[in-house]
Short mmCIF file of C-alpha atoms in Angstrom, two decimals:
data_model
loop_
_atom_site.label_atom_id
_atom_site.label_comp_id
_atom_site.label_asym_id
_atom_site.label_seq_id
_atom_site.Cartn_x
_atom_site.Cartn_y
_atom_site.Cartn_z
CA MET A 1446 33.60 -6.85 -41.63
CA ASP A 1447 30.90 -9.59 -42.85
CA GLU A 1448 27.55 -8.22 -43.80
CA GLY A 1449 24.70 -9.78 -42.23
CA ILE A 1450 23.22 -12.49 -44.77
CA PRO A 1451 19.85 -14.45 -44.73
CA LEU A 1452 20.06 -18.07 -43.35
CA ALA A 1453 18.61 -20.43 -45.75
CA ALA A 1454 15.73 -22.59 -44.48
CA SER A 1455 15.93 -21.46 -41.26
CA THR A 1456 13.52 -19.39 -39.27
CA GLY A 1457 15.03 -16.39 -37.08
CA SER A 1458 16.45 -12.87 -37.48
CA VAL A 1459 19.11 -10.33 -35.83
CA SER A 1460 18.98 -9.34 -32.25
CA ALA A 1461 17.49 -5.82 -31.39
CA LEU A 1462 20.19 -5.79 -28.92
CA ALA A 1463 22.68 -6.32 -31.64
CA PRO A 1464 25.24 -3.32 -31.95
CA ASP A 1465 25.18 -0.78 -34.15
CA THR A 1466 28.22 -1.94 -36.51
CA SER A 1467 28.76 1.47 -38.30
CA SER A 1468 29.88 2.65 -34.86
CA GLU A 1469 31.67 -0.23 -33.45
CA PRO A 1470 35.20 0.26 -32.09
CA GLY A 1471 37.76 -0.77 -34.57
CA ASP A 1472 38.24 2.30 -36.48
CA GLY A 1473 41.72 2.68 -34.90
CA LYS A 1474 40.91 5.72 -32.98
CA HIS A 1475 42.49 4.32 -29.73
CA ARG A 1476 45.75 3.84 -31.45
CA ALA A 1477 47.15 6.95 -30.24
CA ALA A 1478 47.21 5.03 -26.59
CA GLY A 1479 48.92 2.09 -27.46
CA GLN A 1480 46.14 -0.07 -27.93
CA THR A 1481 43.97 -1.69 -30.52
CA PRO A 1482 40.27 -2.58 -30.10
CA VAL A 1483 39.27 -5.51 -31.39
CA PRO A 1484 35.16 -6.28 -31.64
CA CYS A 1485 34.31 -8.69 -29.27
CA TRP A 1486 31.10 -10.38 -27.76
CA PHE A 1487 31.50 -11.80 -24.29
CA MET A 1488 29.34 -15.07 -24.14
CA ARG A 1489 28.20 -17.46 -21.70
CA GLY A 1490 27.63 -20.93 -23.38
CA GLY A 1491 26.17 -23.90 -21.03
CA THR A 1492 28.37 -23.77 -17.86
CA SER A 1493 31.46 -22.09 -19.84
CA LYS A 1494 31.69 -18.41 -20.81
CA GLY A 1495 34.16 -16.57 -23.17
CA PRO A 1496 35.01 -13.87 -25.60
CA PHE A 1497 33.47 -14.49 -28.79
CA PHE A 1498 34.77 -12.95 -32.38
CA ARG A 1499 34.35 -12.71 -35.86
CA GLY A 1500 36.99 -14.43 -37.65
CA ALA A 1501 37.54 -11.76 -39.94
CA ASP A 1502 38.32 -9.33 -36.99
CA LEU A 1503 41.60 -11.46 -35.93
CA PRO A 1504 44.60 -11.97 -37.58
CA ALA A 1505 44.48 -14.82 -40.61
CA ASP A 1506 48.07 -15.76 -39.31
CA ILE A 1507 47.70 -18.44 -36.34
CA PRO A 1508 50.36 -17.25 -34.27
CA ALA A 1509 49.42 -13.56 -34.67
CA ARG A 1510 45.94 -14.65 -34.06
CA ASP A 1511 46.94 -16.43 -30.72
CA ALA A 1512 49.07 -13.75 -29.58
CA VAL A 1513 45.99 -11.78 -29.64
CA LEU A 1514 43.60 -14.14 -28.03
CA LEU A 1515 46.42 -14.60 -25.18
CA ALA A 1516 46.41 -10.87 -24.84
CA ALA A 1517 42.55 -10.75 -24.65
CA MET A 1518 42.37 -13.30 -21.69
CA GLY A 1519 45.39 -12.02 -19.88
CA SER A 1520 47.18 -15.56 -20.23
CA PRO A 1521 49.80 -16.67 -19.07
CA ASP A 1522 49.16 -15.52 -15.42
CA PRO A 1523 47.20 -17.87 -12.86
CA ARG A 1524 44.75 -15.14 -12.15
CA GLN A 1525 44.79 -13.52 -15.57
CA ILE A 1526 44.38 -10.22 -14.07
CA ASP A 1527 45.37 -8.14 -17.12
CA GLY A 1528 42.66 -9.66 -19.38
CA LEU A 1529 39.18 -11.29 -19.31
CA GLY A 1530 39.89 -14.63 -18.34
CA GLY A 1531 38.42 -15.99 -14.77
CA ALA A 1532 41.21 -17.93 -13.77
CA HIS A 1533 39.99 -21.54 -14.52
CA PRO A 1534 39.68 -23.50 -17.72
CA LEU A 1535 35.92 -23.03 -17.82
CA THR A 1536 36.20 -19.49 -18.08
CA SER A 1537 39.31 -19.17 -20.60
CA LYS A 1538 37.87 -20.10 -23.72
CA ALA A 1539 37.15 -18.36 -26.77
CA GLY A 1540 35.27 -18.62 -29.76
CA ILE A 1541 35.68 -17.70 -33.45
CA VAL A 1542 33.01 -17.84 -36.15
CA SER A 1543 32.66 -16.99 -39.43
CA THR A 1544 29.87 -17.66 -41.79
CA SER A 1545 30.29 -20.96 -44.44
CA GLY A 1546 30.80 -21.68 -48.23
CA ARG A 1547 30.81 -25.31 -47.59
CA GLU A 1548 27.50 -27.05 -48.81
CA GLY A 1549 25.30 -27.64 -46.22
CA VAL A 1550 27.13 -25.65 -43.54
CA ASP A 1551 26.03 -22.07 -42.71
CA LEU A 1552 28.49 -21.25 -39.87
CA GLU A 1553 32.33 -22.30 -38.91
CA PHE A 1554 32.87 -22.51 -35.19
CA LEU A 1555 36.37 -22.65 -34.11
CA PHE A 1556 36.68 -23.09 -30.07
CA ALA A 1557 39.73 -22.16 -28.26
CA GLN A 1558 41.16 -23.48 -25.12
CA LEU A 1559 43.60 -21.38 -22.85
CA GLN A 1560 45.05 -21.87 -19.80
CA PRO A 1561 45.36 -19.31 -16.94
CA ALA A 1562 49.11 -20.07 -16.51
CA GLY A 1563 49.77 -21.15 -19.89
CA GLY A 1564 50.82 -19.75 -22.92
CA THR A 1565 49.44 -21.73 -25.75
CA VAL A 1566 46.29 -21.67 -27.55
CA ASP A 1567 44.87 -25.44 -27.89
CA THR A 1568 42.40 -25.50 -30.81
CA THR A 1569 42.47 -29.28 -30.72
CA PRO A 1570 39.43 -30.24 -28.52
CA ASN A 1571 35.76 -29.49 -29.06
CA CYS A 1572 33.89 -27.50 -26.55
CA GLY A 1573 30.30 -28.42 -26.34
CA ASN A 1574 29.11 -25.56 -24.11
CA MET A 1575 30.79 -22.90 -26.02
CA LEU A 1576 29.36 -24.23 -29.05
CA ALA A 1577 26.09 -23.24 -27.77
CA ALA A 1578 26.50 -19.70 -27.99
CA ALA A 1579 27.73 -19.88 -31.59
CA LEU A 1580 24.77 -19.44 -32.85
CA PRO A 1581 23.48 -16.65 -30.90
CA PHE A 1582 26.70 -14.76 -31.40
CA ALA A 1583 26.40 -15.18 -35.07
CA ILE A 1584 22.98 -13.13 -34.74
CA GLU A 1585 24.33 -10.79 -32.53
CA SER A 1586 27.29 -10.03 -34.53
CA GLY A 1587 25.35 -9.53 -37.95
CA LEU A 1588 26.88 -12.71 -39.21
CA LEU A 1589 23.32 -14.00 -39.89
CA THR A 1590 19.91 -12.39 -40.33
CA PRO A 1591 17.21 -14.81 -39.37
CA ASP A 1592 13.65 -14.29 -40.52
CA GLY A 1593 11.46 -16.31 -38.10
CA ASP A 1594 10.39 -17.15 -34.60
CA THR A 1595 13.10 -19.77 -34.42
CA THR A 1596 16.76 -20.15 -36.05
CA THR A 1597 18.15 -23.02 -36.98
CA ALA A 1598 21.90 -23.24 -38.41
CA ARG A 1599 24.20 -26.32 -39.11
CA VAL A 1600 27.44 -25.40 -37.37
CA LEU A 1601 30.60 -27.19 -38.55
CA THR A 1602 33.37 -27.16 -35.41
CA LEU A 1603 36.37 -26.79 -37.35
CA ASN A 1604 38.29 -28.02 -34.56
CA THR A 1605 37.37 -31.79 -35.56
CA GLY A 1606 35.20 -31.74 -38.20
CA MET A 1607 31.77 -32.47 -36.31
CA VAL A 1608 28.56 -30.99 -37.36
CA ALA A 1609 25.59 -29.92 -35.27
CA GLU A 1610 22.29 -28.37 -35.83
CA ILE A 1611 21.65 -25.66 -33.27
CA THR A 1612 18.32 -23.96 -32.85
CA VAL A 1613 17.57 -21.00 -30.96
CA GLN A 1614 14.63 -18.55 -30.38
CA THR A 1615 14.19 -15.26 -32.43
CA PRO A 1616 10.97 -13.72 -31.96
CA LEU A 1617 10.11 -10.13 -33.26
CA GLY A 1618 10.16 -7.16 -31.36
CA THR A 1619 10.00 -3.53 -31.94
CA ALA A 1620 13.15 -3.10 -33.09
CA GLY A 1621 13.01 -6.31 -35.16
CA ARG A 1622 13.88 -10.02 -34.42
CA TYR A 1623 16.26 -10.92 -31.39
CA VAL A 1624 17.59 -13.68 -29.86
CA GLU A 1625 15.41 -14.60 -26.62
CA TYR A 1626 17.67 -15.33 -23.63
CA ALA A 1627 14.61 -15.48 -21.14
CA GLY A 1628 12.84 -19.06 -20.60
CA ASP A 1629 12.05 -21.63 -18.79
CA ALA A 1630 14.71 -24.33 -19.55
CA ARG A 1631 17.16 -24.98 -16.20
CA ILE A 1632 20.79 -26.53 -16.82
CA ASP A 1633 22.73 -27.68 -13.46
CA GLY A 1634 25.58 -25.38 -13.02
CA VAL A 1635 23.71 -22.36 -14.03
CA PRO A 1636 21.84 -20.25 -12.02
CA GLY A 1637 18.38 -19.80 -12.90
CA THR A 1638 16.37 -20.43 -16.11
CA ALA A 1639 16.65 -19.31 -19.86
CA ALA A 1640 15.65 -20.03 -23.40
CA PRO A 1641 16.45 -23.51 -24.60
CA VAL A 1642 19.25 -23.76 -27.22
CA THR A 1643 19.13 -27.20 -28.97
CA ILE A 1644 21.92 -28.90 -30.01
CA ASN A 1645 21.78 -31.95 -32.44
CA PHE A 1646 25.29 -33.78 -33.20
CA LEU A 1647 24.98 -35.54 -36.39
CA ASP A 1648 28.26 -37.74 -36.09
CA THR A 1649 30.36 -37.07 -33.00
CA ALA A 1650 32.33 -40.76 -33.02
CA GLY A 1651 35.98 -40.50 -33.20
CA SER A 1652 35.83 -36.71 -33.00
CA VAL A 1653 39.57 -36.51 -32.51
CA CYS A 1654 40.78 -39.98 -32.29
CA ASP A 1655 40.18 -42.56 -35.02
CA SER A 1656 36.95 -44.03 -33.91
CA LEU A 1657 34.41 -44.43 -30.96
CA LEU A 1658 36.64 -47.21 -29.50
CA PRO A 1659 40.22 -45.99 -30.01
CA THR A 1660 41.89 -49.05 -28.86
CA GLY A 1661 39.60 -51.64 -30.68
CA ASN A 1662 38.36 -52.56 -27.28
CA VAL A 1663 35.10 -51.97 -24.91
CA ARG A 1664 37.68 -52.29 -21.89
CA ASP A 1665 41.69 -52.15 -21.76
CA THR A 1666 43.73 -53.16 -18.41
CA VAL A 1667 46.72 -50.81 -18.17
CA ASP A 1668 49.08 -51.33 -15.68
CA VAL A 1669 51.18 -48.03 -14.68
CA ALA A 1670 54.11 -47.71 -12.38
CA GLY A 1671 52.80 -46.53 -8.95
CA VAL A 1672 49.17 -47.52 -9.93
CA GLY A 1673 49.16 -51.03 -11.05
CA PRO A 1674 46.72 -52.65 -13.34
CA VAL A 1675 43.63 -50.53 -13.91
CA ASP A 1676 40.29 -51.35 -16.12
CA VAL A 1677 39.83 -48.51 -18.48
CA THR A 1678 37.54 -47.68 -21.08
CA CYS A 1679 39.05 -45.49 -23.92
CA ILE A 1680 36.29 -43.87 -25.96
CA ASP A 1681 35.76 -40.79 -28.08
CA ASN A 1682 32.03 -39.86 -28.97
CA GLY A 1683 32.80 -35.87 -29.07
CA GLN A 1684 35.31 -35.74 -26.69
CA PRO A 1685 38.08 -38.20 -26.01
CA LEU A 1686 37.92 -39.96 -22.40
CA VAL A 1687 39.42 -42.17 -20.29
CA ILE A 1688 36.76 -43.64 -17.88
CA ILE A 1689 37.79 -45.12 -14.51
CA ASN A 1690 36.09 -47.30 -11.71
CA ALA A 1691 36.62 -44.63 -9.03
CA GLY A 1692 36.64 -47.39 -6.51
CA ASP A 1693 39.71 -48.80 -8.49
CA LEU A 1694 41.76 -45.76 -7.25
CA GLY A 1695 40.21 -45.92 -3.67
CA ARG A 1696 37.91 -43.22 -4.53
CA THR A 1697 33.68 -43.18 -3.94
CA GLY A 1698 33.44 -40.72 -7.20
CA ARG A 1699 31.02 -38.87 -4.88
CA GLU A 1700 33.69 -36.53 -3.22
CA SER A 1701 33.18 -32.80 -4.09
CA ALA A 1702 35.21 -31.13 -7.01
CA VAL A 1703 36.98 -28.98 -4.41
CA ASP A 1704 38.24 -32.17 -2.31
CA LEU A 1705 39.07 -33.86 -5.73
CA ASN A 1706 41.08 -30.87 -6.77
CA LYS A 1707 42.85 -31.02 -3.32
CA ASP A 1708 43.82 -34.80 -3.82
CA ALA A 1709 47.37 -34.47 -5.26
CA GLU A 1710 47.61 -38.21 -4.96
CA LEU A 1711 44.67 -39.06 -7.30
CA LYS A 1712 45.49 -36.46 -9.65
CA ALA A 1713 49.09 -37.68 -9.90
CA ARG A 1714 47.93 -41.46 -10.44
CA LEU A 1715 45.26 -39.70 -12.84
CA GLU A 1716 47.89 -37.93 -14.86
CA ASP A 1717 50.08 -41.29 -15.34
CA LEU A 1718 46.98 -42.97 -16.38
CA ARG A 1719 46.39 -40.16 -19.01
CA LEU A 1720 49.73 -40.13 -20.35
CA THR A 1721 49.60 -43.67 -20.78
CA CYS A 1722 46.27 -44.36 -22.26
CA GLY A 1723 46.91 -41.04 -24.61
CA LYS A 1724 49.21 -43.29 -26.70
CA LEU A 1725 46.97 -46.27 -26.69
CA MET A 1726 44.22 -44.01 -28.00
CA GLY A 1727 46.75 -43.12 -30.97
CA LEU A 1728 46.81 -39.76 -29.76
CA GLY A 1729 50.51 -39.95 -28.96
CA ASP A 1730 52.25 -37.53 -26.28
CA VAL A 1731 49.16 -35.90 -24.67
CA ARG A 1732 51.32 -34.26 -21.54
CA ASP A 1733 50.68 -30.65 -23.21
CA LYS A 1734 47.21 -31.47 -24.64
CA ASN A 1735 43.87 -30.77 -22.98
CA TYR A 1736 42.74 -34.39 -23.70
CA PRO A 1737 41.94 -37.08 -23.04
CA LYS A 1738 39.46 -36.25 -20.19
CA MET A 1739 39.78 -38.27 -17.17
CA THR A 1740 36.60 -39.60 -15.84
CA LEU A 1741 35.74 -41.18 -12.61
CA VAL A 1742 32.40 -43.12 -12.85
CA SER A 1743 30.30 -44.86 -9.85
CA PRO A 1744 27.03 -45.85 -9.18
CA PRO A 1745 24.21 -43.35 -9.44
CA ALA A 1746 23.28 -41.51 -6.28
CA ALA A 1747 20.35 -39.75 -7.15
CA GLY A 1748 18.13 -41.68 -9.54
CA SER A 1749 20.27 -40.92 -12.62
CA ALA A 1750 22.33 -43.68 -15.16
CA VAL A 1751 25.75 -43.19 -13.84
CA ASN A 1752 27.71 -40.59 -11.60
CA THR A 1753 30.65 -38.63 -13.15
CA ARG A 1754 33.74 -36.68 -11.73
CA SER A 1755 35.51 -34.98 -14.90
CA PHE A 1756 38.96 -33.76 -14.91
CA ILE A 1757 39.66 -31.10 -17.60
CA PRO A 1758 42.40 -32.55 -17.81
CA HIS A 1759 43.98 -31.50 -14.21
CA VAL A 1760 41.34 -29.62 -12.54
CA CYS A 1761 37.91 -31.46 -11.54
CA HIS A 1762 35.08 -30.25 -13.48
CA GLU A 1763 32.57 -28.22 -11.12
CA SER A 1764 29.99 -30.07 -13.64
CA ILE A 1765 30.84 -31.56 -16.77
CA GLY A 1766 31.34 -30.76 -20.47
CA VAL A 1767 28.45 -31.17 -23.18
CA LEU A 1768 30.73 -33.50 -25.18
CA ALA A 1769 32.10 -35.26 -21.93
CA ALA A 1770 28.24 -36.04 -20.64
CA VAL A 1771 27.62 -37.35 -24.49
CA THR A 1772 30.91 -39.54 -24.44
CA ALA A 1773 30.08 -41.19 -20.98
CA ALA A 1774 26.77 -41.52 -21.54
CA THR A 1775 27.44 -43.21 -24.51
CA ALA A 1776 30.23 -45.58 -22.57
CA ALA A 1777 27.15 -46.25 -20.21
CA ILE A 1778 25.11 -47.91 -22.51
CA LEU A 1779 27.54 -49.80 -24.48
CA LYS A 1780 28.17 -53.42 -22.68
CA GLY A 1781 31.40 -54.45 -21.32
CA THR A 1782 32.53 -50.57 -20.56
CA VAL A 1783 33.81 -49.62 -17.10
CA ALA A 1784 31.01 -47.09 -17.37
CA HIS A 1785 28.20 -50.21 -17.95
CA ASP A 1786 29.34 -51.82 -15.16
CA VAL A 1787 28.17 -49.37 -12.57
CA ALA A 1788 25.35 -47.90 -14.55
CA VAL A 1789 22.03 -48.08 -13.42
CA LEU A 1790 19.75 -48.59 -17.05
CA PRO A 1791 15.81 -49.26 -17.35
CA GLU A 1792 15.32 -52.60 -19.12
CA GLY A 1793 14.02 -51.65 -22.62
CA ALA A 1794 14.62 -47.70 -22.16
CA ALA A 1795 15.07 -45.65 -24.86
CA PRO A 1796 18.63 -44.37 -25.16
CA THR A 1797 17.97 -41.25 -22.77
CA VAL A 1798 20.84 -41.09 -20.29
CA SER A 1799 21.09 -38.99 -17.28
CA VAL A 1800 24.48 -38.36 -16.27
CA GLU A 1801 25.16 -37.34 -12.65
CA HIS A 1802 28.08 -34.57 -11.94
CA PRO A 1803 29.02 -32.39 -8.73
CA SER A 1804 26.40 -29.77 -9.79
CA GLY A 1805 23.74 -32.11 -10.67
CA GLU A 1806 22.74 -33.90 -13.87
CA PHE A 1807 22.94 -33.61 -17.45
CA THR A 1808 20.49 -35.41 -20.08
CA VAL A 1809 21.59 -36.75 -23.29
CA GLN A 1810 19.03 -38.43 -25.98
CA LEU A 1811 21.36 -40.86 -27.97
CA GLY A 1812 20.24 -42.31 -31.35
CA LEU A 1813 21.56 -45.84 -32.30
CA ASP A 1814 21.82 -47.48 -35.40
CA ALA A 1815 19.29 -50.05 -35.66
CA GLU A 1816 21.50 -52.66 -37.55
CA ASN A 1817 24.43 -52.06 -35.31
CA PRO A 1818 23.81 -51.07 -31.70
CA THR A 1819 27.03 -50.09 -30.91
CA LYS A 1820 27.02 -46.99 -33.50
CA VAL A 1821 25.58 -43.86 -32.37
CA VAL A 1822 24.53 -41.82 -35.09
CA LYS A 1823 22.57 -39.11 -33.10
CA SER A 1824 23.47 -37.41 -29.67
CA ALA A 1825 20.92 -34.18 -28.68
CA LEU A 1826 20.51 -32.19 -25.94
CA ILE A 1827 19.71 -28.67 -24.41
CA ARG A 1828 21.72 -26.06 -23.48
CA THR A 1829 21.44 -22.17 -22.82
CA ALA A 1830 23.30 -19.10 -23.49
CA ARG A 1831 23.71 -15.55 -23.07
CA LEU A 1832 25.05 -12.20 -24.28
CA LEU A 1833 26.96 -10.70 -21.38
CA MET A 1834 28.87 -8.13 -23.10
CA ALA A 1835 29.45 -6.63 -26.65
CA GLY A 1836 32.13 -3.90 -27.54
CA ALA A 1837 35.58 -4.29 -28.13
CA VAL A 1838 38.53 -5.90 -26.42
CA MET A 1839 42.04 -3.53 -26.02
CA VAL A 1840 45.15 -5.56 -27.08
CA PRO A 1841 48.35 -3.83 -27.46
CA ALA A 1842 48.92 -2.19 -30.29
CA HIS A 1843 52.04 -4.04 -31.27
CA LEU A 1844 50.52 -7.00 -31.87
CA SER A 1845 50.52 -7.65 -35.53
CA PHE A 1846 47.18 -7.98 -37.37
CA GLN A 1847 48.74 -7.70 -40.96
CA GLU A 1848 45.93 -7.41 -43.48
CA HIS A 1849 43.22 -7.64 -40.90
CA THR A 1850 44.69 -4.44 -39.35
CA LEU A 1851 41.64 -3.03 -37.40
#
């Protein structure tokens, strides 16, 4: 188990809600019952949620680690009835966090996307929502011990090499400093208000692809059997997206997520486009991959810059992912893209883009290179997070933990 370490040049502290690690599960007492307890903190990050683990508490062997994650979530099973998963891609996610020995990096975060009915663990994409819970988790689990009213940590996302600076509130309570979850920040897709989690992505262009515009164009025309010629923008500013004008597929782009998920014809056409565009983007055969995400755009309906419907990749998101919002916002401000065609951007306004989605809107503040306005150097936004449960998830004892046996 990692000891809590002070966070250099930060301003926060371990939460008073942090479990007493001297008595946390993991000592083998449950082995007689045929199960092994794995220390686990169940977190909501933005509009997603899932179990978080310290890296040292999981097997070092990747197949063994993935077997533990699948067992913890209850996959493969559409209902995930025998695990913690919520029978939806947004609630079939996990986070793994460790302290870092790399210069200029405090924490290393590995995001794992599972599918309810799937038997694989995908660690190639990013998830900005789950990332929002990485620093609160690190404090709750004793990986970091901040010492001021706020804590800022630089977090490396191992999936793609992306670095973000994350800030949370850590006021002083009677039992020491704690992560403050109550506050006035509101994000669409989550009920109520909470304390803000500020995320500043330092360099997101080409997170999975080779560049911001992996085909080298702001727009490509793709001709797919059964679909015909369709203009698309292939872009990756934190999340590989294929952006399509909803009208080009005979939709308004204002349909509900429920209706779009029932639209078998549309989903089949989107998958044909996704497979074709995946190759154009240098991603190869994406049939079994969670990216690129497919994003329908249309003129805004509620005073924002652009309206979206995001597929992840086969289910319509009830809101929009953090990095999908960043990438869609970037496309909206780049002249010549499919998104720019329908976007409503005030003349001379700072690059702050409000992205509409089925549950509301998502505001992204972009920083552009003064000498190259097509180069994004900063993407800042606010999320919220909350610790939902702290304890242990039980997995079958036959799963191999090798040298990390608990």
